């Protein structure tokens, strides 16, 4: 329920260019049984990130410099598909990721991101590949910036790519708003809706009363 | 203007228009489970809130409970703590909970329809992506994350962005050996694991109308594997016959009023969908997945694909990684692939009709000696019904284990897992890397296909078995 506000982030964009990265591979369920929101960072992507002996897998791109600990990750289609586990967002944030740029996201993961202050940005795959190429071709300090207020991604060569975001989600990200408190301001509207529903759809109420 | 069933349910639950396609929706039902339910209620209490409408919230432990015969809350200690928390919070908030061994306990998406909690035309949210299963009764049901769950519990509402609509019509006679599981796997294979992203699915057509209610639940269950949070089938007499008399279904005059409302739900014949597709039933054979995404699926008579047949470079890379993880060679036939484990269970395929279908394959035969085979009934009611019919005896005689209800090997959150490198034919819904345990290799299939694989010790075509 506590959200980190998001304004902008800058870093080398980690090119995890895989499609259908599911939330099971982002964080195995075993790490979420009886644990809180903290401390999941070391387990993010653990099945890809570590070798069987526990050492870093050099083939996993986020283990390589300059990407280690970068706040920006690039991915292909359908990132965060599968399970609703919000632990996938907590684990990504625990490893330092604050923004994922992909052509599409799993719907539940997408919603979970905004609840915590991780910004999911949708861009066409061609744009994402170009950012990856600019980053890999550039010097070690090739950086990408994601600016939420201006709604632009600034690539290592200085190109500005606009992206869309819903106003209510943008405001919540910039200001870290509490959505339960916002909804409870509408208590009168909820009460009125319930009164008319109870009168017209008694079966939905009485059978569980 | 003609409207879809989804439009009607959505529109009739809007408490407030939040702009840009967002609405504050009223939730008729909320279901919670052990993995996130206790914590969500604890978090809202810490923030000074209560559960807004406890009578519309129902809880069952399923994810992190052992499925071992004779299990107790303590059999899996970590899960026992979650269960203790769920019990305490439900008691404090006045939320009904179906505890281990009680009627109503079981996998949350099996329990909901079975108890008559989930009804046509209702909105339902649950902190689990397979909540889409409940659309099989004609509900608008969707999975939410942990933070959204706290909002749902504290307000009995949820802000959602209106999705598009995607209808798939299954037309024609159902071929021999083809189940609801095969139909939805074939659809995911055809349209892809992201085709339903931002969409609410409706399944229609003659082959769906002819389905039992339990088959419709299976069909809707895999909507999320196509990317869709919502999957629905229009309610009809099959639905009403299933629900009549269930514990929390309306009774008497309320039932009559409900029925009148429910009959108005189905989409108009000329309603427009964002996307509309037809699948010819004759094109579907029993399916089995070969990879690590549900879209990586084939008719059982097929072969593991050759990498050069990949439609693009990204897919080729994904196929290569999947085959390496699965220990399969490009081009090899699926039939004959040696199997080590079989899991019959999960919110996809652990209802009584699933267990009957699996048992019907046995015909007095025994599992192959090297195969470990588990049957995990979806709920206490399913278990009781199966035992009354003697199905458990048939499974036990065939060398299968007959276990206690829960999610078990579908998600491996309860200390149970398929061992590293072992190959498992599973009736569940996800073949993701590590889903059934670190290094476990999952092939998704129907209950009959899974039972046949256990007997043969390898992947077989159930039609010739």
XYZ file of N, CA and C in Angstrom, chain A:
627
model
N 0.827 -1.205 0.000
C 0.000 0.000 0.000
C 0.860 1.254 0.000
N 2.115 1.123 0.413
C 3.015 2.279 0.332
C 3.676 2.277 -1.041
N 3.636 3.409 -1.705
C 4.197 3.453 -3.046
C 5.341 4.450 -3.098
N 6.402 4.076 -3.820
C 7.503 5.012 -4.043
C 7.137 5.940 -5.191
N 7.232 7.233 -4.965
C 6.956 8.178 -6.054
C 8.002 8.006 -7.159
N 7.581 8.313 -8.386
C 8.464 8.166 -9.546
C 8.457 9.465 -10.321
N 9.632 10.011 -10.586
C 9.704 11.192 -11.449
C 10.483 10.858 -12.719
N 11.774 10.605 -12.584
C 12.542 10.147 -13.743
C 13.687 9.261 -13.276
N 14.155 8.407 -14.181
C 15.313 7.565 -13.882
C 16.258 7.602 -15.074
N 17.550 7.387 -14.791
C 18.576 7.360 -15.836
C 19.516 6.200 -15.555
N 19.872 5.485 -16.614
C 20.834 4.403 -16.449
C 21.040 3.675 -17.758
N 21.983 2.725 -17.780
C 22.166 1.897 -18.976
C 21.006 0.914 -19.085
N 20.272 0.924 -20.181
C 19.059 0.108 -20.292
C 19.431 -1.355 -20.526
N 19.096 -2.204 -19.562
C 19.466 -3.628 -19.612
C 18.646 -4.362 -20.673
N 19.276 -4.877 -21.725
C 18.498 -5.510 -22.806
C 18.167 -6.974 -22.530
N 17.089 -7.218 -21.764
C 16.620 -8.594 -21.521
C 15.602 -8.892 -22.623
N 16.100 -9.128 -23.827
C 15.221 -9.135 -24.994
C 14.534 -10.481 -25.195
N 13.770 -10.902 -24.191
C 13.012 -12.156 -24.281
C 11.520 -11.836 -24.284
N 10.741 -12.633 -25.048
C 9.280 -12.506 -25.031
C 8.715 -13.408 -23.936
N 7.490 -13.077 -23.480
C 6.763 -13.926 -22.527
C 7.556 -14.209 -21.248
N 8.257 -13.218 -20.717
C 8.917 -13.386 -19.417
C 7.796 -13.426 -18.371
N 7.622 -14.589 -17.735
C 6.497 -14.759 -16.815
C 6.913 -14.400 -15.397
N 5.906 -14.151 -14.558
C 6.218 -13.731 -13.190
C 6.781 -14.877 -12.351
N 6.570 -16.127 -12.788
C 7.212 -17.254 -12.091
C 8.727 -17.182 -12.238
N 9.195 -16.783 -13.421
C 10.646 -16.743 -13.619
C 11.217 -15.465 -12.992
N 10.408 -14.425 -12.862
C 10.885 -13.209 -12.184
C 11.075 -13.497 -10.695
N 10.105 -14.213 -10.095
C 10.271 -14.600 -8.683
C 9.566 -15.929 -8.437
N 10.329 -16.968 -8.109
C 9.696 -18.272 -7.822
C 8.767 -18.169 -6.613
N 7.658 -18.891 -6.660
C 6.638 -18.805 -5.609
C 7.214 -19.180 -4.239
N 8.186 -20.091 -4.247
C 8.740 -20.545 -2.970
C 9.320 -19.379 -2.171
N 9.776 -18.338 -2.875
C 10.355 -17.169 -2.194
C 9.283 -16.262 -1.617
N 8.028 -16.519 -1.949
C 6.951 -15.634 -1.515
C 6.089 -16.254 -0.422
N 6.432 -17.467 -0.013
C 5.615 -18.131 1.003
C 6.071 -17.674 2.381
N 5.225 -16.846 3.005
C 5.522 -16.400 4.357
C 6.591 -15.331 4.436
N 6.796 -14.585 3.339
C 7.759 -13.490 3.377
C 7.034 -12.172 3.095
N 7.695 -11.069 3.382
C 7.099 -9.754 3.165
C 7.501 -9.178 1.828
N 7.334 -7.851 1.715
C 7.650 -7.179 0.456
C 9.140 -6.903 0.312
N 9.877 -7.011 1.438
C 11.296 -6.659 1.408
C 12.166 -7.898 1.197
N 13.396 -7.654 0.765
C 14.400 -8.712 0.739
C 14.333 -9.655 -0.443
N 13.491 -9.346 -1.446
C 13.339 -10.270 -2.574
C 14.345 -10.022 -3.690
N 15.026 -8.862 -3.660
C 15.944 -8.494 -4.745
C 16.947 -9.578 -5.115
N 17.614 -10.195 -4.161
C 18.600 -11.232 -4.512
C 17.974 -12.443 -5.219
N 16.645 -12.616 -5.094
C 15.990 -13.768 -5.712
C 15.354 -13.443 -7.059
N 15.373 -12.185 -7.467
C 14.793 -11.825 -8.761
C 15.512 -12.584 -9.868
N 14.756 -13.209 -10.734
C 15.295 -13.977 -11.879
C 16.272 -15.076 -11.442
N 16.141 -15.589 -10.235
C 17.216 -16.463 -9.728
C 17.462 -17.699 -10.589
N 16.425 -18.156 -11.300
C 16.638 -19.354 -12.115
C 17.432 -19.036 -13.388
N 17.528 -17.770 -13.762
C 18.329 -17.374 -14.910
C 19.638 -16.725 -14.460
N 19.606 -16.167 -13.270
C 20.663 -15.254 -12.840
C 21.857 -15.969 -12.225
N 21.589 -17.146 -11.636
C 22.658 -17.864 -10.933
C 22.903 -19.235 -11.549
N 24.140 -19.701 -11.437
C 24.483 -21.066 -11.850
C 24.114 -22.012 -10.700
N 24.080 -23.326 -10.980
C 23.681 -24.268 -9.912
C 24.512 -24.135 -8.635
N 25.784 -23.697 -8.761
C 26.609 -23.562 -7.549
C 26.350 -22.233 -6.819
N 25.400 -21.433 -7.340
C 25.048 -20.192 -6.650
C 25.813 -18.973 -7.158
N 26.810 -19.193 -8.015
C 27.558 -18.039 -8.548
C 26.766 -17.380 -9.673
N 27.165 -16.145 -10.008
C 26.462 -15.414 -11.065
C 26.608 -16.120 -12.409
N 25.506 -16.197 -13.150
C 25.545 -16.747 -14.504
C 25.984 -15.633 -15.455
N 27.163 -15.751 -16.074
C 27.640 -14.658 -16.930
C 26.775 -14.456 -18.177
N 25.959 -15.465 -18.518
C 25.086 -15.342 -19.692
C 23.851 -14.479 -19.415
N 23.572 -14.216 -18.141
C 22.388 -13.407 -17.814
C 22.771 -11.933 -17.895
N 22.092 -11.215 -18.769
C 22.552 -9.870 -19.151
C 22.614 -8.907 -17.964
N 21.719 -9.071 -17.000
C 21.714 -8.130 -15.876
C 22.884 -8.372 -14.917
N 23.630 -9.472 -15.151
C 24.841 -9.717 -14.355
C 26.058 -9.018 -14.950
N 25.904 -8.494 -16.162
C 27.056 -7.911 -16.858
C 27.119 -6.404 -16.634
N 28.358 -5.865 -16.676
C 28.519 -4.406 -16.644
C 28.198 -3.865 -18.030
N 27.619 -2.705 -18.156
C 27.309 -1.750 -17.083
C 25.902 -1.921 -16.516
N 25.278 -3.118 -16.768
C 23.848 -3.235 -16.471
C 23.529 -3.585 -15.023
N 24.505 -4.116 -14.309
C 24.235 -4.558 -12.944
C 23.650 -3.409 -12.116
N 22.469 -3.628 -11.572
C 21.837 -2.613 -10.723
C 21.168 -1.479 -11.477
N 21.094 -1.578 -12.808
C 20.485 -0.488 -13.585
C 18.992 -0.345 -13.279
N 18.486 0.889 -13.276
C 17.058 1.091 -12.981
C 16.143 0.856 -14.179
N 16.714 0.627 -15.379
C 15.881 0.493 -16.574
C 16.122 -0.865 -17.218
N 15.046 -1.557 -17.553
C 15.156 -2.858 -18.220
C 14.351 -2.829 -19.506
N 14.914 -3.393 -20.570
C 14.224 -3.537 -21.854
C 13.790 -4.988 -22.013
N 12.623 -5.211 -22.576
C 12.158 -6.586 -22.782
C 11.324 -6.659 -24.057
N 11.010 -7.877 -24.475
C 10.161 -8.084 -25.650
C 8.710 -8.278 -25.192
N 7.863 -8.813 -26.070
C 6.412 -8.841 -25.841
C 6.008 -9.600 -24.573
N 4.890 -9.130 -23.987
C 4.179 -9.868 -22.936
C 5.019 -10.046 -21.671
N 5.758 -9.004 -21.277
C 6.574 -9.076 -20.063
C 5.648 -9.131 -18.840
N 5.977 -10.031 -17.899
C 5.183 -10.129 -16.669
C 3.875 -10.871 -16.856
N 3.822 -11.777 -17.834
C 2.607 -12.570 -18.035
C 2.491 -13.624 -16.933
N 1.317 -14.216 -16.833
C 1.122 -15.331 -15.905
C 0.549 -14.905 -14.570
N 1.142 -15.425 -13.528
C 0.631 -15.290 -12.162
C 0.465 -13.836 -11.740
N -0.510 -13.598 -10.841
C -0.802 -12.252 -10.335
C 0.180 -11.808 -9.258
N 1.132 -12.652 -8.898
C 1.999 -12.379 -7.745
C 2.666 -10.998 -7.840
N 2.344 -10.146 -6.886
C 2.924 -8.804 -6.862
C 4.399 -8.868 -6.469
N 4.796 -9.996 -5.875
C 6.201 -10.216 -5.537
C 7.129 -10.042 -6.734
N 6.596 -10.214 -7.953
C 7.435 -10.000 -9.137
C 7.872 -8.538 -9.207
N 6.968 -7.623 -8.854
C 7.310 -6.197 -8.849
C 8.265 -5.893 -7.696
N 7.965 -6.465 -6.528
C 8.829 -6.215 -5.367
C 10.250 -6.734 -5.637
N 10.359 -7.884 -6.305
C 11.677 -8.453 -6.595
C 12.441 -7.580 -7.593
N 11.750 -7.118 -8.638
C 12.404 -6.241 -9.620
C 12.898 -4.967 -8.937
N 12.043 -4.378 -8.106
C 12.444 -3.148 -7.421
C 13.576 -3.432 -6.443
N 13.556 -4.633 -5.859
C 14.619 -5.028 -4.943
C 15.969 -5.148 -5.620
N 15.966 -5.462 -6.931
C 17.239 -5.510 -7.655
C 17.552 -4.171 -8.319
N 16.738 -3.169 -8.018
C 17.053 -1.816 -8.471
C 16.295 -1.350 -9.694
N 15.415 -2.189 -10.255
C 14.685 -1.804 -11.471
C 13.522 -0.879 -11.097
N 13.432 0.276 -11.744
C 12.315 1.204 -11.521
C 11.463 1.403 -12.770
N 11.958 0.922 -13.916
C 11.217 1.105 -15.161
C 11.491 -0.072 -16.092
N 10.434 -0.681 -16.634
C 10.582 -1.718 -17.653
C 9.940 -1.196 -18.938
N 10.680 -1.289 -20.034
C 10.175 -0.845 -21.335
C 9.961 -2.092 -22.191
N 8.729 -2.321 -22.622
C 8.396 -3.507 -23.419
C 7.248 -3.157 -24.360
N 7.053 -3.934 -25.436
C 5.926 -3.661 -26.340
C 4.574 -3.945 -25.696
N 4.525 -4.931 -24.791
C 3.280 -5.269 -24.102
C 3.624 -5.947 -22.783
N 2.646 -5.890 -21.868
C 2.836 -6.451 -20.527
C 1.637 -7.327 -20.165
N 1.864 -8.279 -19.267
C 0.733 -8.982 -18.673
C -0.138 -7.965 -17.940
N -1.462 -8.077 -18.086
C -2.366 -7.048 -17.551
C -2.261 -6.892 -16.032
N -2.172 -7.997 -15.318
C -2.161 -7.896 -13.846
C -0.819 -7.328 -13.379
N 0.272 -7.789 -14.002
C 1.597 -7.250 -13.676
C 1.628 -5.745 -13.933
N 1.064 -5.323 -15.051
C 1.037 -3.908 -15.435
C 0.375 -3.075 -14.329
N -0.759 -3.573 -13.832
C -1.462 -2.869 -12.755
C -0.629 -2.885 -11.468
N -0.004 -4.022 -11.179
C 0.802 -4.133 -9.956
C 1.970 -3.149 -9.965
N 2.549 -2.897 -11.137
C 3.679 -1.970 -11.240
C 3.300 -0.602 -10.682
N 2.134 -0.100 -11.119
C 1.708 1.241 -10.708
C 1.397 1.307 -9.215
N 1.071 0.170 -8.624
C 0.754 0.165 -7.193
C 2.002 0.372 -6.345
N 3.187 0.188 -6.964
C 4.422 0.190 -6.184
C 5.433 1.244 -6.624
N 5.189 1.881 -7.763
C 6.143 2.884 -8.226
C 7.173 2.347 -9.206
N 6.837 1.235 -9.851
C 7.671 0.749 -10.957
C 6.931 1.142 -12.236
N 7.585 1.897 -13.117
C 6.891 2.423 -14.297
C 7.014 1.459 -15.477
N 5.879 0.911 -15.959
C 5.929 0.105 -17.184
C 5.656 1.009 -18.397
N 6.555 1.005 -19.356
C 6.427 1.865 -20.540
C 6.259 0.979 -21.771
N 5.195 1.256 -22.531
C 4.987 0.499 -23.771
C 5.566 1.276 -24.945
N 6.501 0.636 -25.667
C 7.033 1.197 -26.909
C 7.038 0.092 -27.958
N 7.014 0.442 -29.245
C 7.108 -0.587 -30.289
C 8.435 -1.333 -30.186
N 8.419 -2.606 -30.538
C 9.627 -3.438 -30.405
C 10.797 -2.859 -31.194
N 10.513 -2.215 -32.338
C 11.607 -1.649 -33.149
C 12.329 -0.555 -32.359
N 11.571 0.267 -31.643
C 12.177 1.334 -30.829
C 13.019 0.725 -29.711
N 12.509 -0.352 -29.125
C 13.241 -0.982 -28.013
C 14.545 -1.581 -28.526
N 14.476 -2.209 -29.695
C 15.715 -2.773 -30.276
C 16.722 -1.660 -30.564
N 16.238 -0.518 -31.027
C 17.159 0.591 -31.317
C 17.819 1.112 -30.043
N 17.045 1.184 -28.962
C 17.643 1.624 -27.688
C 18.724 0.635 -27.270
N 18.421 -0.656 -27.433
C 19.399 -1.686 -27.074
C 20.663 -1.536 -27.931
N 20.461 -1.308 -29.223
C 21.620 -1.155 -30.122
C 22.430 0.092 -29.769
N 21.746 1.178 -29.503
C 22.454 2.417 -29.142
C 23.240 2.227 -27.844
N 22.657 1.467 -26.925
C 23.325 1.238 -25.640
C 24.557 0.355 -25.830
N 24.390 -0.732 -26.602
C 25.500 -1.669 -26.806
C 26.610 -1.037 -27.641
N 26.223 -0.201 -28.629
C 27.210 0.404 -29.520
C 27.916 1.583 -28.849
N 27.250 2.207 -27.880
C 27.789 3.403 -27.261
C 28.930 3.077 -26.307
N 29.549 4.107 -25.783
C 30.595 3.894 -24.778
C 29.970 3.394 -23.485
N 30.784 3.058 -22.517
C 30.297 2.495 -21.262
C 29.317 3.395 -20.532
N 29.308 4.667 -20.902
C 28.390 5.576 -20.208
C 27.134 5.880 -21.019
N 26.791 4.989 -21.985
C 25.566 5.193 -22.771
C 24.361 5.041 -21.854
N 23.638 6.099 -21.667
C 22.538 6.110 -20.697
C 21.208 6.420 -21.377
N 20.166 5.835 -20.823
C 18.799 6.141 -21.242
C 18.111 6.827 -20.065
N 17.258 7.808 -20.378
C 16.480 8.472 -19.327
C 14.993 8.262 -19.611
N 14.235 7.960 -18.560
C 12.783 7.891 -18.677
C 12.221 8.994 -17.796
N 11.548 9.966 -18.436
C 11.010 11.134 -17.738
C 9.486 11.037 -17.759
N 8.895 10.774 -16.599
C 7.447 10.566 -16.542
C 6.677 11.871 -16.723
N 7.135 12.947 -16.122
C 6.396 14.211 -16.224
C 6.261 14.625 -17.690
N 7.342 14.494 -18.450
C 7.309 14.874 -19.871
C 6.848 13.725 -20.758
N 6.736 12.500 -20.175
C 6.335 11.299 -20.924
C 7.227 11.048 -22.137
N 8.541 11.073 -21.887
C 9.494 10.762 -22.958
C 10.572 9.815 -22.457
N 11.017 8.967 -23.390
C 12.229 8.178 -23.188
C 13.320 8.873 -23.998
N 14.441 9.203 -23.360
C 15.561 9.856 -24.059
C 16.652 8.803 -24.234
N 16.939 8.459 -25.503
C 17.845 7.353 -25.798
C 19.297 7.819 -25.655
N 20.261 6.886 -25.669
C 21.669 7.274 -25.500
C 22.139 8.293 -26.535
N 21.531 8.320 -27.734
C 21.957 9.302 -28.733
C 21.139 10.589 -28.646
N 20.284 10.688 -27.630
C 19.546 11.927 -27.419
C 18.206 11.993 -28.114
N 17.783 10.912 -28.771
C 16.453 10.903 -29.397
C 15.399 10.888 -28.295
N 14.326 11.594 -28.512
C 13.244 11.596 -27.537
C 12.056 10.829 -28.109
N 11.624 9.794 -27.399
C 10.493 8.974 -27.839
C 9.348 9.179 -26.854
N 8.213 9.721 -27.327
C 7.082 9.916 -26.412
C 6.408 8.588 -26.071
N 5.828 8.499 -24.889
C 5.042 7.314 -24.528
C 3.758 7.738 -23.832
N 2.763 6.870 -23.887
C 1.464 7.160 -23.283
C 1.363 6.605 -21.875
N 0.600 7.280 -21.054
C 0.296 6.763 -19.722
C -1.009 7.413 -19.276
N -1.866 6.635 -18.622
C -3.144 7.190 -18.157
C -2.899 8.274 -17.115
N -3.670 9.372 -17.219
C -3.460 10.533 -16.345
C -3.535 10.155 -14.869
N -4.558 9.329 -14.521
C -4.707 9.020 -13.093
C -3.535 8.190 -12.572
N -2.975 7.349 -13.463
C -1.820 6.547 -13.060
C -0.567 7.419 -12.983
N -0.446 8.332 -13.929
C 0.701 9.252 -13.932
C 0.705 10.099 -12.658
N -0.459 10.653 -12.325
C -0.549 11.488 -11.125
C -0.179 10.689 -9.874
N -0.689 9.457 -9.821
C -0.404 8.633 -8.644
C 1.093 8.322 -8.560
N 1.722 8.068 -9.713
C 3.155 7.761 -9.720
C 3.974 8.981 -9.303
N 3.620 10.131 -9.819
C 4.399 11.342 -9.517
C 4.243 11.747 -8.055
N 3.036 11.525 -7.500
C 2.748 12.039 -6.159
C 2.654 10.957 -5.090
N 2.708 9.663 -5.506
C 2.641 8.583 -4.523
C 1.315 8.556 -3.769
N 0.194 8.684 -4.471
C -1.111 8.778 -3.817
C -1.591 7.429 -3.270
N -2.413 7.474 -2.236
C -2.998 6.296 -1.601
C -4.370 6.056 -2.231
N -4.495 4.981 -3.034
C -5.736 4.817 -3.795
C -6.917 4.408 -2.919
N -6.670 3.747 -1.789
C -7.790 3.427 -0.888
C -8.379 4.721 -0.335
N -7.514 5.640 0.080
C -7.998 6.919 0.614
C -8.776 7.671 -0.460
N -8.290 7.609 -1.712
C -8.999 8.303 -2.792
C -10.393 7.724 -3.001
N -10.482 6.384 -2.981
C -11.794 5.748 -3.178
C -12.722 6.039 -2.004
N -12.176 6.039 -0.793
C -13.036 6.270 0.369
C -13.620 7.685 0.376
N -13.010 8.595 -0.392
C -13.619 9.920 -0.563
C -14.948 9.817 -1.308
N -15.128 8.714 -2.012
C -16.378 8.500 -2.752
C -17.362 7.638 -1.959
N -17.212 7.605 -0.663
C -18.053 6.732 0.176
C -19.540 6.959 -0.081
N -19.929 8.198 -0.310
C -21.348 8.494 -0.542
C -21.830 7.850 -1.838
N -21.006 7.933 -2.878
C -21.380 7.345 -4.168
C -21.475 5.820 -4.046
N -20.554 5.231 -3.293
C -20.590 3.774 -3.098
C -21.861 3.386 -2.341
N -22.168 4.129 -1.298
C -23.365 3.828 -0.495
C -24.629 3.953 -1.348
N -24.682 4.967 -2.192
C -25.859 5.156 -3.040
C -25.991 4.017 -4.042
N -24.852 3.617 -4.624
C -24.872 2.506 -5.579
C -25.384 1.233 -4.905
N -24.885 0.994 -3.699
C -25.284 -0.222 -2.977
C -26.781 -0.214 -2.662
N -27.295 0.938 -2.278
C -28.717 1.017 -1.920
C -29.604 0.676 -3.117
N -29.263 1.239 -4.287
C -30.097 0.935 -5.467
C -29.896 -0.520 -5.903
N -28.674 -1.048 -5.754
C -28.433 -2.427 -6.170
C -29.171 -3.417 -5.274
N -29.160 -3.126 -4.005
C -29.828 -4.024 -3.058
C -31.336 -4.067 -3.340
N -31.874 -2.941 -3.786
C -33.306 -2.879 -4.079
C -33.652 -3.631 -5.367
N -32.725 -3.623 -6.336
C -33.045 -4.213 -7.642
C -32.458 -5.609 -7.836
N -31.462 -5.974 -7.048
C -30.775 -7.249 -7.257
C -30.603 -7.934 -5.899
N -31.705 -8.101 -5.213
C -31.647 -8.649 -3.848
C -30.953 -10.014 -3.811
N -31.098 -10.795 -4.887
C -30.505 -12.145 -4.894
C -28.995 -12.136 -4.711
N -28.347 -11.040 -5.159
C -26.883 -10.970 -5.035
C -26.457 -10.660 -3.606
N -27.418 -10.223 -2.805
C -27.135 -9.830 -1.418
C -27.624 -10.862 -0.413
N -28.898 -11.257 -0.576
C -29.524 -12.062 0.475
C -28.930 -13.463 0.576
N -28.450 -13.994 -0.548
C -27.977 -15.385 -0.523
C -26.687 -15.543 0.279
N -25.987 -14.441 0.538
C -24.766 -14.539 1.351
C -24.872 -13.731 2.653
N -26.044 -13.142 2.874
C -26.180 -12.252 4.050
C -25.988 -13.016 5.358
